[in-house]
XYZ file of N, CA and C in Angstrom:
867
model
N -7.702 193.973 103.978
C -6.612 193.812 104.955
C -5.359 194.510 104.429
N -4.748 195.401 105.222
C -3.513 196.053 104.796
C -2.358 195.090 104.907
N -1.375 195.273 104.034
C -0.237 194.364 104.024
C 1.048 195.147 104.212
N 1.993 194.611 104.958
C 3.335 195.167 105.057
C 4.270 194.250 104.316
N 5.275 194.810 103.671
C 6.145 194.017 102.817
C 7.552 193.981 103.379
N 8.092 192.794 103.457
C 9.475 192.619 103.887
C 10.350 192.643 102.650
N 11.233 193.620 102.559
C 12.103 193.697 101.400
C 13.174 192.630 101.472
N 13.837 192.443 100.328
C 14.958 191.492 100.262
C 15.985 191.847 101.335
N 16.257 193.151 101.470
C 17.277 193.587 102.430
C 16.831 193.367 103.870
N 15.525 193.610 104.136
C 15.022 193.421 105.500
C 15.197 191.995 105.959
N 14.835 191.062 105.101
C 14.903 189.653 105.479
C 16.340 189.205 105.633
N 17.206 189.724 104.773
C 18.585 189.228 104.738
C 19.538 190.026 105.630
N 19.028 191.022 106.368
C 19.911 191.957 107.071
C 20.922 191.264 107.974
N 20.478 190.272 108.715
C 21.368 189.619 109.666
C 21.827 188.255 109.179
N 21.662 188.010 107.889
C 22.020 186.700 107.350
C 23.417 186.771 106.750
N 24.302 185.927 107.184
C 25.661 185.924 106.654
C 26.015 184.618 106.000
N 25.158 183.596 106.147
C 25.446 182.273 105.606
C 24.218 181.770 104.892
N 24.330 181.464 103.571
C 23.161 181.014 102.811
C 23.063 179.503 102.742
N 23.744 178.812 103.667
C 23.652 177.355 103.692
C 22.249 176.921 104.074
N 21.622 176.010 103.305
C 20.268 175.573 103.634
C 20.236 174.872 104.981
N 19.048 174.864 105.624
C 18.929 174.177 106.905
C 19.026 172.689 106.713
N 19.321 171.943 107.792
C 19.384 170.487 107.656
C 18.022 169.926 107.308
N 18.016 168.870 106.512
C 16.769 168.232 106.130
C 16.505 167.031 107.016
N 15.240 166.851 107.378
C 14.853 165.791 108.298
C 14.822 164.465 107.572
N 15.544 163.486 108.095
C 15.534 162.159 107.503
C 14.255 161.429 107.862
N 13.777 160.596 106.942
C 12.575 159.815 107.200
C 12.867 158.732 108.223
N 11.860 158.435 109.041
C 11.999 157.337 109.987
C 11.862 156.003 109.297
N 11.374 156.042 108.041
C 11.253 154.821 107.249
C 12.337 154.829 106.198
N 13.264 153.874 106.195
C 14.348 153.870 105.219
C 13.815 153.861 103.794
N 14.533 154.550 102.908
C 14.162 154.552 101.502
C 14.864 153.396 100.812
N 14.106 152.422 100.369
C 14.686 151.244 99.754
C 15.067 151.526 98.303
N 16.136 150.900 97.804
C 16.533 151.096 96.416
C 15.419 150.761 95.447
N 14.582 149.799 95.787
C 13.528 149.386 94.872
C 12.495 150.471 94.661
N 12.474 151.475 95.557
C 11.512 152.547 95.419
C 11.925 153.545 94.349
N 13.168 153.441 93.867
C 13.690 154.318 92.831
C 13.588 155.789 93.225
N 13.716 156.078 94.531
C 13.678 157.451 94.982
C 15.072 157.844 95.429
N 15.677 158.777 94.691
C 17.028 159.188 95.026
C 17.011 160.067 96.264
N 17.976 159.876 97.148
C 17.955 160.565 98.436
C 18.294 162.035 98.270
N 18.071 162.783 99.378
C 18.347 164.201 99.356
C 19.808 164.482 99.028
N 20.714 163.580 99.366
C 22.123 163.795 99.056
C 22.392 163.751 97.562
N 21.488 163.140 96.793
C 21.628 163.179 95.344
C 21.133 164.507 94.794
N 20.262 165.185 95.555
C 19.753 166.467 95.123
C 20.729 167.580 95.491
N 21.326 167.471 96.685
C 22.262 168.482 97.142
C 23.652 167.870 97.294
N 24.572 168.252 96.410
C 25.956 167.815 96.529
C 26.742 168.955 97.173
N 28.078 168.904 97.088
C 28.904 169.959 97.670
C 29.486 170.831 96.562
N 29.481 172.159 96.797
C 30.138 173.029 95.844
C 31.613 173.141 96.208
N 32.344 174.030 95.512
C 33.787 174.137 95.724
C 34.136 174.607 97.132
N 33.177 175.254 97.804
C 33.418 175.733 99.166
C 32.937 174.746 100.212
N 32.473 173.595 99.746
C 32.014 172.574 100.677
C 30.599 172.750 101.162
N 29.820 173.676 100.536
C 28.445 173.900 100.946
C 27.501 173.086 100.073
N 26.309 172.747 100.604
C 25.348 172.007 99.792
C 24.980 172.789 98.542
N 24.919 172.108 97.408
C 24.599 172.744 96.138
C 23.589 171.892 95.389
N 22.545 172.528 94.872
C 21.469 171.797 94.213
C 21.902 171.225 92.870
N 21.513 169.979 92.623
C 21.722 169.342 91.330
C 20.371 169.127 90.674
N 20.183 169.647 89.465
C 18.913 169.482 88.774
C 18.649 168.015 88.484
N 17.374 167.584 88.562
C 17.028 166.182 88.291
C 16.986 165.895 86.796
N 18.147 165.863 86.161
C 18.236 165.705 84.712
C 17.906 164.273 84.300
N 17.100 164.144 83.250
C 16.777 162.824 82.711
C 18.018 162.231 82.058
N 18.334 160.997 82.388
C 19.509 160.356 81.811
C 19.294 160.008 80.347
N 18.037 159.729 79.973
C 17.795 159.292 78.603
C 17.839 160.434 77.599
N 17.499 161.662 78.029
C 17.434 162.775 77.087
C 18.276 163.974 77.501
N 18.771 163.992 78.743
C 19.531 165.140 79.218
C 18.658 166.326 79.586
N 17.331 166.148 79.580
C 16.417 167.236 79.889
C 16.229 167.386 81.401
N 16.052 168.616 81.834
C 15.735 168.912 83.225
C 14.238 169.209 83.300
N 13.436 168.348 83.936
C 11.991 168.572 83.963
C 11.588 169.869 84.651
N 12.455 170.410 85.511
C 12.111 171.644 86.211
C 12.323 172.896 85.362
N 12.871 172.737 84.152
C 13.111 173.889 83.286
C 11.831 174.663 82.991
N 10.690 173.979 82.982
C 9.446 174.676 82.662
C 9.104 175.732 83.714
N 9.725 175.636 84.898
C 9.483 176.640 85.935
C 9.971 178.025 85.522
N 10.880 178.099 84.564
C 11.394 179.397 84.120
C 10.291 180.251 83.497
N 9.253 179.606 83.001
C 8.146 180.342 82.387
C 7.164 180.871 83.423
N 7.316 180.453 84.681
C 6.315 180.738 85.705
C 6.816 181.675 86.792
N 5.872 182.386 87.390
C 6.105 183.030 88.677
C 5.672 182.040 89.750
N 6.513 181.840 90.750
C 6.203 180.907 91.831
C 5.780 181.684 93.070
N 4.590 181.374 93.560
C 4.033 182.043 94.737
C 3.712 180.981 95.784
N 4.255 181.136 96.979
C 4.037 180.162 98.049
C 3.146 180.774 99.125
N 2.109 180.031 99.489
C 1.176 180.457 100.533
C 1.355 179.517 101.721
N 1.660 180.077 102.877
C 1.978 179.266 104.056
C 0.859 179.367 105.089
N 0.383 178.221 105.527
C -0.597 178.139 106.608
C 0.103 178.473 107.927
N -0.237 179.619 108.497
C 0.343 180.011 109.790
C -0.733 180.030 110.870
N -1.713 179.133 110.752
C -2.780 179.039 111.750
C -2.251 178.417 113.040
N -3.060 178.463 114.091
C -2.634 177.962 115.390
C -2.246 176.505 115.391
N -2.873 175.708 114.529
C -2.566 174.273 114.502
C -1.190 173.971 113.936
N -0.538 174.982 113.365
C 0.795 174.785 112.789
C 1.911 175.005 113.807
N 1.570 175.342 115.040
C 2.608 175.571 116.052
C 3.386 174.292 116.345
N 4.656 174.465 116.754
C 5.466 173.327 117.164
C 6.138 172.616 116.007
N 6.173 171.283 116.051
C 6.894 170.501 115.039
C 6.426 170.775 113.608
N 5.138 171.045 113.416
C 4.651 171.290 112.058
C 5.242 172.569 111.478
N 5.428 173.570 112.321
C 6.034 174.815 111.847
C 7.495 174.579 111.460
N 8.187 173.784 112.255
C 9.568 173.436 111.926
C 9.617 172.636 110.624
N 8.661 171.731 110.461
C 8.618 170.919 109.250
C 8.318 171.785 108.033
N 7.395 172.727 108.189
C 7.068 173.631 107.087
C 8.267 174.498 106.729
N 8.996 174.960 107.744
C 10.191 175.766 107.502
C 11.221 174.982 106.706
N 11.456 173.746 107.104
C 12.433 172.900 106.424
C 12.021 172.642 104.981
N 10.752 172.305 104.785
C 10.272 172.022 103.429
C 10.370 173.260 102.556
N 9.924 174.391 103.079
C 9.898 175.611 102.291
C 11.292 176.126 101.985
N 12.225 175.958 102.928
C 13.599 176.407 102.690
C 14.190 175.707 101.474
N 13.997 174.389 101.393
C 14.499 173.647 100.243
C 13.788 174.019 98.963
N 12.461 174.121 99.017
C 11.684 174.472 97.829
C 12.039 175.862 97.327
N 12.193 176.806 98.251
C 12.492 178.181 97.863
C 13.834 178.278 97.157
N 14.831 177.606 97.707
C 16.173 177.659 97.115
C 16.161 177.119 95.693
N 15.424 176.033 95.491
C 15.400 175.395 94.176
C 14.534 176.174 93.202
N 13.324 176.545 93.632
C 12.422 177.272 92.745
C 13.037 178.584 92.289
N 13.773 179.246 93.183
C 14.377 180.530 92.847
C 15.453 180.399 91.777
N 16.034 179.211 91.627
C 17.043 179.014 90.587
C 16.409 179.031 89.200
N 15.105 178.820 89.146
C 14.407 178.816 87.860
C 13.554 180.064 87.666
N 13.268 180.796 88.722
C 12.502 182.038 88.643
C 13.462 183.179 88.939
N 13.839 183.912 87.903
C 14.861 184.949 88.054
C 14.426 186.062 89.004
N 13.120 186.218 89.193
C 12.618 187.245 90.104
C 12.637 186.791 91.555
N 12.939 185.513 91.792
C 12.789 184.963 93.124
C 11.325 184.644 93.379
N 11.038 184.019 94.498
C 9.663 183.627 94.787
C 9.033 184.581 95.797
N 7.705 184.640 95.769
C 6.965 185.454 96.727
C 6.314 184.538 97.757
N 6.312 184.958 99.011
C 5.739 184.153 100.088
C 4.672 184.957 100.821
N 3.488 184.363 100.930
C 2.371 184.946 101.674
C 1.998 184.007 102.818
N 1.337 184.557 103.820
C 0.833 183.760 104.934
C -0.682 183.898 104.994
N -1.348 182.889 105.562
C -2.805 182.939 105.652
C -3.278 184.023 106.613
N -2.560 184.234 107.711
C -2.994 185.186 108.734
C -2.091 186.403 108.865
N -0.796 186.189 108.882
C 0.132 187.302 109.067
C 0.110 188.193 107.828
N 0.044 189.521 108.005
C -0.074 190.420 106.849
C 1.202 190.592 106.038
N 2.340 190.195 106.575
C 3.602 190.401 105.860
C 3.688 189.547 104.604
N 4.339 190.100 103.601
C 4.610 189.388 102.364
C 6.084 189.545 102.040
N 6.746 188.451 101.718
C 8.158 188.499 101.338
C 8.258 188.302 99.835
N 8.898 189.205 99.156
C 9.030 189.134 97.700
C 10.481 188.891 97.308
N 10.655 188.162 96.223
C 11.988 187.969 95.671
C 12.901 187.117 96.518
N 12.352 186.168 97.278
C 13.183 185.288 98.107
C 13.973 184.337 97.217
N 15.278 184.194 97.508
C 16.121 183.394 96.621
C 16.978 182.353 97.327
N 16.955 182.282 98.631
C 17.746 181.239 99.273
C 17.115 180.786 100.581
N 17.584 179.637 101.050
C 17.004 178.985 102.220
C 17.198 179.800 103.489
N 18.321 180.477 103.615
C 18.589 181.246 104.824
C 17.587 182.384 104.989
N 17.192 183.000 103.889
C 16.187 184.059 103.960
C 14.860 183.518 104.472
N 14.507 182.315 104.025
C 13.257 181.700 104.472
C 13.306 181.434 105.971
N 14.423 180.886 106.439
C 14.568 180.631 107.872
C 14.436 181.920 108.677
N 15.082 182.970 108.195
C 15.018 184.258 108.888
C 13.583 184.780 108.914
N 12.889 184.650 107.805
C 11.499 185.102 107.727
C 10.621 184.353 108.726
N 10.763 183.029 108.778
C 9.922 182.212 109.646
C 10.173 182.501 111.124
N 11.366 182.980 111.458
C 11.658 183.299 112.855
C 10.827 184.482 113.355
N 10.312 185.275 112.417
C 9.531 186.457 112.790
C 8.030 186.196 112.741
N 7.622 184.998 112.372
C 6.201 184.665 112.260
C 5.824 183.684 113.360
N 4.736 183.961 114.060
C 4.232 183.054 115.086
C 2.844 182.575 114.665
N 2.683 181.269 114.452
C 1.378 180.751 114.026
C 0.274 181.112 115.023
N -0.858 181.514 114.493
C -2.004 181.847 115.342
C -3.274 181.817 114.482
N -4.420 181.799 115.133
C -5.679 181.989 114.432
C -6.189 180.770 113.688
N -7.082 181.050 112.734
C -7.746 179.988 111.994
C -7.065 179.753 110.651
N -7.763 179.078 109.718
C -7.139 178.660 108.453
C -7.933 179.196 107.260
N -7.783 180.491 106.932
C -8.564 181.099 105.850
C -7.952 180.879 104.465
N -7.810 179.616 104.091
C -7.169 179.287 102.812
C -7.918 179.901 101.637
N -9.240 179.779 101.646
C -10.036 180.313 100.547
C -9.907 181.817 100.415
N -9.921 182.515 101.541
C -9.821 183.978 101.525
C -8.512 184.435 100.894
N -7.407 183.812 101.293
C -6.112 184.214 100.749
C -5.997 183.843 99.274
N -6.436 182.635 98.926
C -6.403 182.226 97.525
C -7.264 183.139 96.661
N -8.438 183.499 97.164
C -9.342 184.348 96.388
C -8.698 185.688 96.063
N -8.064 186.298 97.050
C -7.426 187.592 96.825
C -6.325 187.493 95.773
N -5.494 186.470 95.878
C -4.374 186.324 94.946
C -4.845 185.913 93.557
N -5.789 184.985 93.487
C -6.301 184.541 92.188
C -7.048 185.663 91.479
N -7.896 186.385 92.205
C -8.645 187.473 91.581
C -7.716 188.537 91.031
N -6.704 188.890 91.801
C -5.749 189.901 91.353
C -5.047 189.453 90.074
N -4.636 188.193 90.033
C -3.923 187.682 88.861
C -4.846 187.583 87.649
N -6.040 187.034 87.825
C -6.946 186.841 86.689
C -7.441 188.180 86.152
N -7.620 189.163 87.025
C -7.991 190.499 86.556
C -6.912 191.072 85.643
N -5.655 190.829 85.976
C -4.563 191.279 85.110
C -4.620 190.566 83.762
N -4.908 189.261 83.795
C -5.032 188.504 82.549
C -6.157 189.050 81.683
N -7.309 189.257 82.294
C -8.478 189.727 81.540
C -8.244 191.123 80.982
N -7.583 191.970 81.759
C -7.265 193.316 81.280
C -6.292 193.261 80.107
N -5.289 192.385 80.213
C -4.314 192.243 79.129
C -4.972 191.703 77.867
N -5.918 190.787 78.028
C -6.608 190.241 76.860
C -7.457 191.315 76.187
N -8.084 192.177 76.991
C -8.864 193.279 76.431
C -7.964 194.227 75.650
N -6.760 194.474 76.177
C -5.808 195.320 75.460
C -5.374 194.668 74.159
N -5.238 193.353 74.196
C -4.818 192.629 73.000
C -5.856 192.750 71.892
N -7.124 192.706 72.258
C -8.180 192.845 71.247
C -8.190 194.249 70.646
N -7.574 195.197 71.343
C -7.502 196.567 70.836
C -6.205 196.834 70.079
N -5.412 195.764 69.886
C -4.223 195.908 69.067
C -2.895 195.793 69.778
N -2.909 195.690 71.099
C -1.661 195.536 71.846
C -1.306 194.054 71.895
N -0.532 193.587 70.931
C -0.248 192.159 70.795
C 0.662 191.616 71.888
N 1.340 192.496 72.616
C 2.297 192.043 73.629
C 1.714 192.058 75.045
N 0.482 192.505 75.189
C -0.093 192.664 76.527
C -0.120 191.351 77.296
N -0.639 190.290 76.686
C -0.726 188.999 77.370
C 0.638 188.360 77.559
N 1.531 188.579 76.595
C 2.853 187.966 76.674
C 3.660 188.500 77.854
N 3.289 189.660 78.342
C 4.036 190.259 79.454
C 3.671 189.648 80.802
N 2.624 188.811 80.832
C 2.179 188.201 82.089
C 2.564 186.727 82.106
N 3.438 186.358 83.021
C 3.866 184.963 83.122
C 2.767 184.117 83.748
N 2.677 182.838 83.373
C 1.796 181.920 84.103
C 2.224 181.875 85.569
N 1.338 181.381 86.429
C 1.619 181.412 87.864
C 1.437 180.038 88.495
N 2.338 179.722 89.415
C 2.362 178.422 90.088
C 2.246 178.663 91.592
N 1.058 178.369 92.155
C 0.831 178.541 93.588
C 1.173 177.254 94.331
N 1.944 177.365 95.408
C 2.213 176.244 96.300
C 1.640 176.601 97.666
N 0.673 175.820 98.138
C 0.028 176.076 99.423
C 0.516 175.039 100.425
N 1.261 175.483 101.435
C 1.786 174.575 102.457
C 0.868 174.649 103.670
N 0.194 173.543 103.972
C -0.821 173.545 105.019
C -0.836 172.214 105.755
N -1.458 172.215 106.943
C -1.525 170.970 107.710
C -2.909 170.344 107.676
N -3.899 171.033 107.114
C -5.217 170.414 107.168
C -6.322 171.172 106.498
N -7.546 170.866 106.923
C -8.732 171.448 106.343
C -8.816 172.940 106.641
N -9.264 173.723 105.675
C -9.463 175.146 105.912
C -10.718 175.390 106.738
N -10.815 176.592 107.297
C -12.012 176.957 108.038
C -12.983 177.755 107.177
N -12.633 177.979 105.911
C -13.555 178.625 104.978
C -13.753 177.728 103.763
N -14.024 178.290 102.591
C -14.436 177.493 101.439
C -13.558 177.733 100.209
N -12.366 177.126 100.157
C -11.526 177.291 98.964
C -12.103 176.624 97.722
N -12.995 175.656 97.898
C -13.570 174.973 96.733
C -14.274 175.971 95.827
N -15.144 176.802 96.402
C -15.865 177.794 95.599
C -14.906 178.763 94.923
N -13.845 179.119 95.632
C -12.848 180.040 95.084
C -12.145 179.422 93.880
N -11.719 178.175 94.016
C -11.012 177.493 92.926
C -11.929 177.281 91.734
N -13.166 176.880 91.991
C -14.131 176.658 90.909
C -14.389 177.960 90.155
N -14.591 179.053 90.878
C -14.846 180.346 90.238
C -13.655 180.785 89.394
N -12.445 180.592 89.919
C -11.241 180.974 89.173
C -11.094 180.134 87.912
N -11.312 178.832 88.038
C -11.190 177.944 86.879
C -12.206 178.310 85.805
N -13.408 178.675 86.206
C -14.434 179.054 85.226
C -14.073 180.346 84.509
N -13.472 181.284 85.223
C -13.025 182.513 84.566
C -11.907 182.219 83.569
N -11.014 181.328 83.932
C -9.934 180.951 83.016
C -10.495 180.235 81.795
N -11.480 179.365 82.021
C -12.119 178.668 80.900
C -12.855 179.653 80.004
N -13.588 180.565 80.610
C -14.358 181.544 79.849
C -13.453 182.435 79.004
N -12.285 182.750 79.533
C -11.350 183.592 78.795
C -10.484 182.836 77.817
N -10.665 181.517 77.760
C -9.885 180.650 76.857
C -8.379 180.819 77.065
N -7.994 180.951 78.330
C -6.578 181.029 78.647
C -5.986 179.619 78.635
N -4.680 179.493 78.388
C -4.054 178.162 78.321
C -4.324 177.340 79.575
N -4.426 176.027 79.393
C -4.710 175.137 80.518
C -3.619 175.193 81.585
N -2.425 175.566 81.175
C -1.297 175.631 82.114
C -1.080 177.038 82.672
N -2.054 177.930 82.494
C -1.892 179.321 82.929
C -1.764 179.446 84.450
N -2.548 178.662 85.175
C -2.570 178.722 86.641
C -2.539 177.307 87.205
N -1.695 177.077 88.192
C -1.669 175.802 88.896
C -1.649 176.033 90.396
N -2.287 175.123 91.137
C -2.313 175.213 92.599
C -1.896 173.869 93.178
N -0.798 173.853 93.894
C -0.302 172.638 94.536
C -0.479 172.765 96.050
N -1.241 171.840 96.646
C -1.374 171.790 98.098
C -0.363 170.788 98.648
N 0.523 171.260 99.514
C 1.514 170.404 100.154
C 1.090 170.215 101.608
N 0.732 168.992 101.982
C 0.258 168.731 103.340
C 1.402 168.328 104.257
N 1.638 169.127 105.296
C 2.562 168.731 106.355
C 1.729 168.123 107.477
N 2.273 167.122 108.138
C 1.480 166.396 109.112
C 0.724 165.269 108.424
N 0.028 164.475 109.224
C -0.621 163.295 108.658
C -2.041 163.104 109.189
N -2.775 164.189 109.363
C -4.163 164.102 109.802
C -5.000 163.541 108.659
N -5.624 162.388 108.885
C -6.322 161.689 107.806
C -7.473 162.509 107.227
N -8.211 163.206 108.082
C -9.332 164.006 107.603
C -8.850 165.063 106.617
N -7.710 165.670 106.934
C -7.134 166.673 106.046
C -6.636 166.034 104.757
N -6.020 164.869 104.880
C -5.538 164.153 103.695
C -6.684 163.842 102.752
N -7.786 163.355 103.304
C -8.952 163.009 102.485
C -9.535 164.246 101.812
N -9.577 165.350 102.545
C -10.118 166.593 101.984
C -9.272 167.074 100.803
N -7.966 167.100 100.996
C -7.079 167.572 99.937
C -7.093 166.631 98.742
N -7.178 165.345 98.996
C -7.231 164.373 97.902
C -8.489 164.581 97.061
N -9.600 164.911 97.725
C -10.834 165.177 96.992
C -10.691 166.423 96.119
N -9.986 167.434 96.620
C -9.720 168.624 95.809
C -8.985 168.252 94.529
N -8.025 167.362 94.667
C -7.193 166.951 93.542
C -7.960 166.064 92.567
N -8.652 165.069 93.087
C -9.213 164.020 92.238
C -10.626 164.290 91.736
N -11.409 165.071 92.471
C -12.834 165.158 92.158
C -13.310 166.530 91.694
N -12.579 167.578 92.030
C -13.084 168.929 91.805
C -13.399 169.211 90.343
N -12.455 168.891 89.452
C -12.662 169.237 88.044
C -13.773 168.424 87.405
N -13.933 167.170 87.840
C -14.990 166.344 87.264
C -16.360 166.736 87.809
N -16.435 166.992 89.094
C -17.714 167.358 89.713
C -18.260 168.662 89.147
N -17.375 169.638 88.933
C -17.813 170.967 88.507
C -17.563 171.231 87.022
N -17.046 170.239 86.306
C -16.812 170.368 84.861
C -15.935 171.578 84.546
N -14.799 171.635 85.217
C -13.851 172.725 85.015
C -12.482 172.139 84.693
N -11.577 172.996 84.277
C -10.201 172.562 84.048
C -9.579 172.092 85.365
N -8.613 171.203 85.273
C -7.930 170.683 86.460
C -6.728 171.565 86.756
N -6.789 172.328 87.833
C -5.673 173.211 88.192
C -5.100 172.868 89.565
N -5.540 171.750 90.164
C -5.144 171.414 91.533
C -4.399 170.086 91.594
N -3.343 170.060 92.389
C -2.652 168.819 92.733
C -2.389 168.855 94.238
N -2.239 167.699 94.852
C -1.900 167.641 96.274
C -0.755 166.661 96.492
N 0.108 166.981 97.444
C 1.260 166.134 97.756
C 1.464 166.077 99.265
N 1.486 164.888 99.871
C 1.785 164.783 101.299
C 3.279 164.963 101.547
N 3.615 165.668 102.618
C 5.015 165.850 103.002
C 5.082 165.731 104.511
N 5.595 164.628 105.018
C 5.642 164.423 106.464
C 6.901 163.660 106.847
N 7.912 164.410 107.321
C 9.159 163.791 107.778
C 9.768 162.851 106.749
N 9.839 163.322 105.510
C 10.454 162.523 104.459
C 11.603 163.320 103.851
N 12.590 162.644 103.266
C 13.685 163.374 102.626
C 13.180 164.162 101.421
N 13.802 165.306 101.156
C 13.435 166.122 100.001
C 14.123 165.536 98.769
N 13.574 164.444 98.242
C 14.178 163.740 97.122
C 13.903 164.459 95.808
N 14.627 164.066 94.771
C 14.395 164.625 93.446
C 12.954 164.393 93.015
N 12.470 163.186 93.255
C 11.112 162.845 92.837
C 10.081 163.712 93.555
N 10.267 163.918 94.849
C 9.334 164.741 95.608
C 9.385 166.194 95.151
N 10.578 166.694 94.874
C 10.723 168.063 94.385
C 9.957 168.274 93.090
N 10.121 167.348 92.156
C 9.443 167.459 90.865
C 7.933 167.415 91.057
N 7.461 166.504 91.921
C 6.019 166.388 92.169
C 5.453 167.675 92.757
N 6.132 168.236 93.749
C 5.637 169.443 94.402
C 5.681 170.641 93.467
N 6.798 170.828 92.780
C 6.986 172.030 91.974
C 6.245 172.002 90.647
N 5.964 170.812 90.119
C 5.320 170.717 88.806
C 3.900 170.179 88.842
N 3.496 169.542 89.943
C 2.203 168.867 89.969
C 1.014 169.756 89.679
N 1.079 171.027 90.060
C -0.036 171.929 89.824
C -0.106 172.462 88.415
N 0.996 172.393 87.665
C 1.039 173.001 86.331
C 1.305 171.999 85.221
N 1.580 170.766 85.581
C 1.852 169.724 84.594
C 0.918 168.549 84.883
N -0.089 168.359 84.028
C -1.095 167.323 84.284
C -0.497 165.926 84.219
N 0.583 165.761 83.478
C 1.236 164.452 83.430
C 1.797 164.094 84.797
N 2.439 165.060 85.448
C 2.975 164.834 86.792
C 1.838 164.651 87.785
N 0.788 165.440 87.647
C -0.370 165.339 88.536
C -0.997 163.950 88.461
N -1.193 163.454 87.243
C -1.922 162.195 87.058
C -1.058 160.948 87.210
N 0.232 161.063 86.859
C 1.072 159.863 86.810
C 2.310 159.933 87.702
N 2.499 161.043 88.410
C 3.628 161.146 89.313
C 4.878 161.701 88.661
N 5.866 162.037 89.499
C 7.094 162.666 89.016
C 7.879 161.778 88.071
N 7.818 160.456 88.284
C 8.594 159.552 87.441
C 8.178 159.627 85.976
N 6.982 160.155 85.703
C 6.520 160.255 84.318
C 7.334 161.249 83.504
N 8.044 162.166 84.181
C 8.882 163.125 83.462
C 10.349 162.994 83.848
N 10.665 161.961 84.633
C 12.040 161.714 85.045
C 12.534 160.420 84.424
N 13.841 160.240 84.450
C 14.419 159.006 83.920
C 13.980 157.835 84.773
N 13.710 156.711 84.150
C 13.294 155.514 84.889
C 14.509 154.788 85.439
């Protein structure tokens, strides 16, 4: 499939305000006992009165759990299938706008965004307004080829790793160091129409065979909407895949449906695929209690 690329300038051409879009409040109040800080704790006001991101710093140590993102390239894959039309597309836009703005603060190259069906790819996205502008040009259609898109991206990345390792054995000690680990975020509403399981298993086995670090590749599935069949499918990917196939655990899943973009949710989404502690025990395991 040929791809067309939207440059930084193309996406931002008509953008004059980088203020993030409004975030949808949950219909269920967030109780203090839940220890989930609201979106207003994540976004305060800067000197110009615009929303400004505050890192979720641990009070006990002063550490920012999202700092590990600086070591990674962040790649977001968006489900633009027909079932995403309407409110789900708006919800995905809102979620991605917030994630993109925050992730880009830790990835100096900005983040890359791919779609399951649309051939366009946006590289180096660094703010929420660019994401909104990009989504205005995409119309959801077609089926849900999650496995196909993941396979293309994973194969391309792992081939680079394997090539760099071969160079390293020939004396180029810096070959592998030049390739950053990668953090995939897949925003989808449900079950794929192809077979991402085989793709993920094959990729994990190649990583295991090459003895690459366990944190080299992570895949986070973010579910928008609340279709139970899709929830069960994604949960099985997270909980059962590595044990059933005896492979490394590179998958996490997080539901996102009309909830505030809290600090805890941000940490879970952005780190769950690359930090097994967050995957297994939740965001609070790396945040202040």
